[in-house]
Amino acid sequence: MATSSGPAARALAYLESRRNLTGCACGLAGLVAVFGGLAGAYWPFVVVGLYGAGALLAPPERTAPPLFAGPAGPGAELDAVRADFAALRGYVEALEVPADATAPAAELDGLLAALLEPGWVAEEVSADPEAVHILGRAVRTDIPEAFDAYQRTRWWARLQPGADSAEQHLRRQLELLAGELNTVASAVHEALERRQRTHTTYLESRAEPQEPPGTG
């Protein structure tokens, strides 16, 4: 879920944004007032001020979460989660993730990529239906909701600032989700260790000397 956007792309996106268009509309209203003789000698400040007010008050563009494929059959469920994770990555890359949330977002991305790795890792995860459920819930519900709520809330915070910022909530949510996925990884690791210990015990029992029949 890495984020990438160049200055030129951001500038173009701003020119096409609702915020810029609303500011231009308010600035145009200021020009109408100037030509109507209502602004006086301070007309440049009136036009700039109206543009700024419109740009600040306009709701920002919000990137909607992707539409996921949803649950599949038991055998193909992890493949479906992996495909939805690819869509989730594209969604997050298009967002402007705050600096406070960059580290937990990167940790969460790494955990999901590791747990959904095709091959023997996926086989181990698939053996635990609860682990598959947690991964699917994180990819399809929890992470998209965290970023979508952040996009919605950060604009309202400008009008009604509160004690907890939208950035703080997003960071905390991603940290909690990373902790949950770390628990899944630990459970898979413990299952592998148990299997290894069981096989060691089995081989040791075979190596123990057996008493010949009819003795004792």
Coordinates of C-alpha atoms in Angstrom, one line a residue:
M1 CA 0.0 0.0 0.0
A2 CA 2.8 2.4 -0.8
T3 CA 1.8 5.9 -1.9
S4 CA 3.3 7.7 -4.9
S5 CA 2.3 11.0 -6.7
G6 CA 4.5 13.5 -8.4
P7 CA 4.2 17.3 -8.2
A8 CA 2.9 17.7 -11.7
A9 CA 0.2 15.1 -11.1
R10 CA -0.8 16.8 -7.9
A11 CA -0.9 20.2 -9.6
L12 CA -3.1 18.8 -12.4
A13 CA -5.4 17.1 -10.0
Y14 CA -5.8 20.3 -8.0
L15 CA -6.7 22.3 -11.2
E16 CA -9.5 19.8 -11.8
S17 CA -10.5 19.5 -8.2
R18 CA -13.8 20.6 -6.7
R19 CA -11.9 22.9 -4.4
N20 CA -10.3 24.8 -7.2
L21 CA -13.5 25.0 -9.2
T22 CA -15.4 26.3 -6.2
G23 CA -12.7 28.9 -5.5
C24 CA -12.8 30.0 -9.1
A25 CA -16.6 30.4 -9.0
C26 CA -16.3 32.5 -5.8
G27 CA -13.5 34.6 -7.4
L28 CA -15.6 35.1 -10.4
A29 CA -18.4 36.4 -8.2
G30 CA -15.9 38.8 -6.8
L31 CA -15.0 40.0 -10.3
V32 CA -18.7 40.6 -10.9
A33 CA -18.8 42.7 -7.7
V34 CA -15.8 44.7 -9.0
F35 CA -17.4 45.5 -12.3
G36 CA -20.5 46.4 -10.4
G37 CA -18.6 49.0 -8.4
L38 CA -19.1 47.2 -5.1
A39 CA -15.5 46.3 -4.2
G40 CA -13.8 49.7 -4.5
A41 CA -10.0 50.1 -4.4
Y42 CA -9.6 46.8 -2.5
W43 CA -11.0 44.7 -5.3
P44 CA -7.8 42.4 -5.7
F45 CA -8.1 41.4 -2.0
V46 CA -11.8 40.8 -2.4
V47 CA -11.3 38.5 -5.4
V48 CA -8.4 36.6 -3.8
G49 CA -10.3 36.4 -0.5
L50 CA -13.4 35.0 -2.1
Y51 CA -11.3 32.4 -4.0
G52 CA -9.6 31.3 -0.8
A53 CA -12.8 31.1 1.1
G54 CA -14.4 29.0 -1.7
A55 CA -11.3 26.7 -1.9
L56 CA -11.3 26.1 1.9
L57 CA -15.0 25.5 2.3
A58 CA -15.5 23.3 -0.7
P59 CA -15.6 19.5 0.2
P60 CA -12.4 17.9 -1.2
E61 CA -12.4 15.2 -3.8
R62 CA -12.8 11.8 -2.1
T63 CA -11.4 8.6 -3.7
A64 CA -14.0 5.9 -3.2
P65 CA -12.9 2.5 -2.0
P66 CA -12.6 -0.2 -4.7
L67 CA -15.4 -2.7 -5.3
F68 CA -14.1 -6.0 -4.1
A69 CA -15.0 -9.4 -5.6
G70 CA -16.2 -10.7 -2.2
P71 CA -16.0 -14.1 -0.6
A72 CA -15.4 -17.1 -2.9
G73 CA -15.5 -20.9 -2.3
P74 CA -13.4 -22.4 0.5
G75 CA -10.6 -23.5 -1.8
A76 CA -10.4 -20.2 -3.7
E77 CA -11.0 -17.8 -0.9
L78 CA -7.4 -16.8 -0.3
D79 CA -6.9 -16.2 -4.0
A80 CA -9.9 -13.9 -3.9
V81 CA -8.5 -12.0 -0.9
R82 CA -5.1 -11.7 -2.8
A83 CA -6.9 -10.2 -5.8
D84 CA -8.8 -7.8 -3.6
F85 CA -5.6 -6.8 -1.8
A86 CA -4.1 -5.8 -5.2
A87 CA -7.2 -3.5 -5.7
L88 CA -6.8 -2.1 -2.2
R89 CA -3.1 -1.3 -2.9
G90 CA -4.1 0.7 -6.0
Y91 CA -6.8 2.6 -4.0
V92 CA -4.3 3.5 -1.2
E93 CA -1.6 4.6 -3.7
A94 CA -4.0 7.2 -5.1
L95 CA -4.5 8.8 -1.6
E96 CA -2.5 11.3 0.2
V97 CA -1.5 9.4 3.3
P98 CA -0.5 11.6 6.3
A99 CA 3.0 11.4 7.5
D100 CA 1.9 10.1 10.9
A101 CA 0.2 7.1 9.3
T102 CA 3.0 6.2 6.8
A103 CA 4.8 3.8 9.1
P104 CA 1.8 1.7 10.2
A105 CA 0.5 1.7 6.6
A106 CA 3.8 0.3 5.4
E107 CA 3.9 -2.3 8.2
L108 CA 0.3 -3.4 7.4
D109 CA 1.1 -3.6 3.7
G110 CA 4.1 -5.8 4.4
L111 CA 2.2 -8.1 6.7
L112 CA -0.6 -8.6 4.1
A113 CA 1.9 -9.2 1.3
A114 CA 3.7 -11.8 3.4
L115 CA 0.6 -13.6 4.6
L116 CA -0.9 -13.7 1.1
E117 CA 2.3 -14.9 -0.6
P118 CA 1.3 -17.6 -3.1
G119 CA 2.8 -21.0 -2.5
W120 CA 3.5 -22.8 0.7
V121 CA 2.7 -19.7 2.8
A122 CA -0.8 -19.5 1.4
E123 CA -1.2 -23.2 2.0
E124 CA -0.4 -22.7 5.7
V125 CA -2.7 -19.7 6.0
S126 CA -5.5 -21.5 4.2
A127 CA -5.4 -24.3 6.8
D128 CA -6.8 -21.9 9.3
P129 CA -10.3 -20.6 8.3
E130 CA -10.2 -18.0 11.1
A131 CA -6.9 -16.6 9.6
V132 CA -8.5 -16.4 6.2
H133 CA -11.5 -14.6 7.6
I134 CA -9.4 -12.0 9.4
L135 CA -7.3 -11.3 6.3
G136 CA -10.5 -10.9 4.1
R137 CA -12.1 -8.6 6.7
A138 CA -9.0 -6.5 6.9
V139 CA -8.6 -6.1 3.1
R140 CA -12.3 -5.7 2.2
T141 CA -13.7 -3.8 5.2
D142 CA -11.3 -2.5 7.9
I143 CA -8.6 -0.9 5.9
P144 CA -10.9 0.7 3.2
E145 CA -13.2 2.0 6.0
A146 CA -10.2 3.5 7.9
F147 CA -8.9 5.5 4.9
D148 CA -12.4 6.5 3.7
A149 CA -13.4 7.8 7.2
Y150 CA -10.1 9.7 7.3
Q151 CA -10.9 11.4 3.9
R152 CA -14.3 12.4 5.1
T153 CA -13.3 13.5 8.6
R154 CA -10.3 15.6 7.9
W155 CA -12.4 18.2 6.0
W156 CA -15.0 18.5 8.7
A157 CA -12.1 19.0 11.3
R158 CA -11.3 22.3 9.6
L159 CA -14.8 23.6 10.4
Q160 CA -15.1 22.0 13.8
P161 CA -11.6 21.2 15.2
G162 CA -11.6 18.7 18.0
A163 CA -9.1 17.2 20.4
D164 CA -8.4 14.1 18.3
S165 CA -7.3 14.7 14.7
A166 CA -8.3 12.5 11.8
E167 CA -4.6 11.7 11.3
Q168 CA -4.3 10.3 14.9
H169 CA -7.4 8.1 14.4
L170 CA -6.1 6.8 11.1
R171 CA -2.7 6.0 12.6
R172 CA -4.2 4.2 15.6
Q173 CA -6.6 2.2 13.4
L174 CA -3.7 1.0 11.2
E175 CA -1.6 0.1 14.2
L176 CA -4.5 -2.0 15.7
L177 CA -4.9 -3.8 12.4
A178 CA -1.2 -4.5 12.1
G179 CA -1.3 -5.9 15.6
E180 CA -4.2 -8.2 14.6
L181 CA -2.3 -9.5 11.6
N182 CA 0.8 -10.0 13.6
T183 CA -1.3 -12.3 15.8
V184 CA -2.3 -14.2 12.7
A185 CA 1.3 -14.6 11.6
S186 CA 2.2 -15.8 15.1
A187 CA -0.6 -18.4 15.1
V188 CA 0.7 -19.8 11.7
H189 CA 4.2 -19.8 13.1
E190 CA 3.2 -21.7 16.2
A191 CA 1.3 -24.2 14.1
L192 CA 4.4 -24.9 12.1
E193 CA 6.5 -25.3 15.2
R194 CA 4.0 -27.7 16.7
R195 CA 4.1 -29.8 13.5
Q196 CA 7.9 -29.8 13.6
R197 CA 7.9 -30.9 17.3
T198 CA 5.4 -33.6 16.7
H199 CA 7.5 -35.0 13.8
T200 CA 10.6 -34.9 16.0
T201 CA 8.8 -36.8 18.8
Y202 CA 7.5 -39.4 16.2
L203 CA 11.0 -40.0 14.9
E204 CA 12.5 -40.3 18.4
S205 CA 9.9 -42.9 19.2
R206 CA 10.9 -44.9 16.2
A207 CA 14.6 -44.7 17.2
E208 CA 13.9 -46.1 20.7
P209 CA 15.1 -49.8 21.0
Q210 CA 12.3 -52.2 20.9
E211 CA 12.2 -55.3 23.2
P212 CA 12.3 -58.6 21.3
P213 CA 9.0 -60.6 21.3
G214 CA 8.7 -63.1 24.2
T215 CA 11.0 -61.2 26.6
G216 CA 10.2 -59.4 29.8

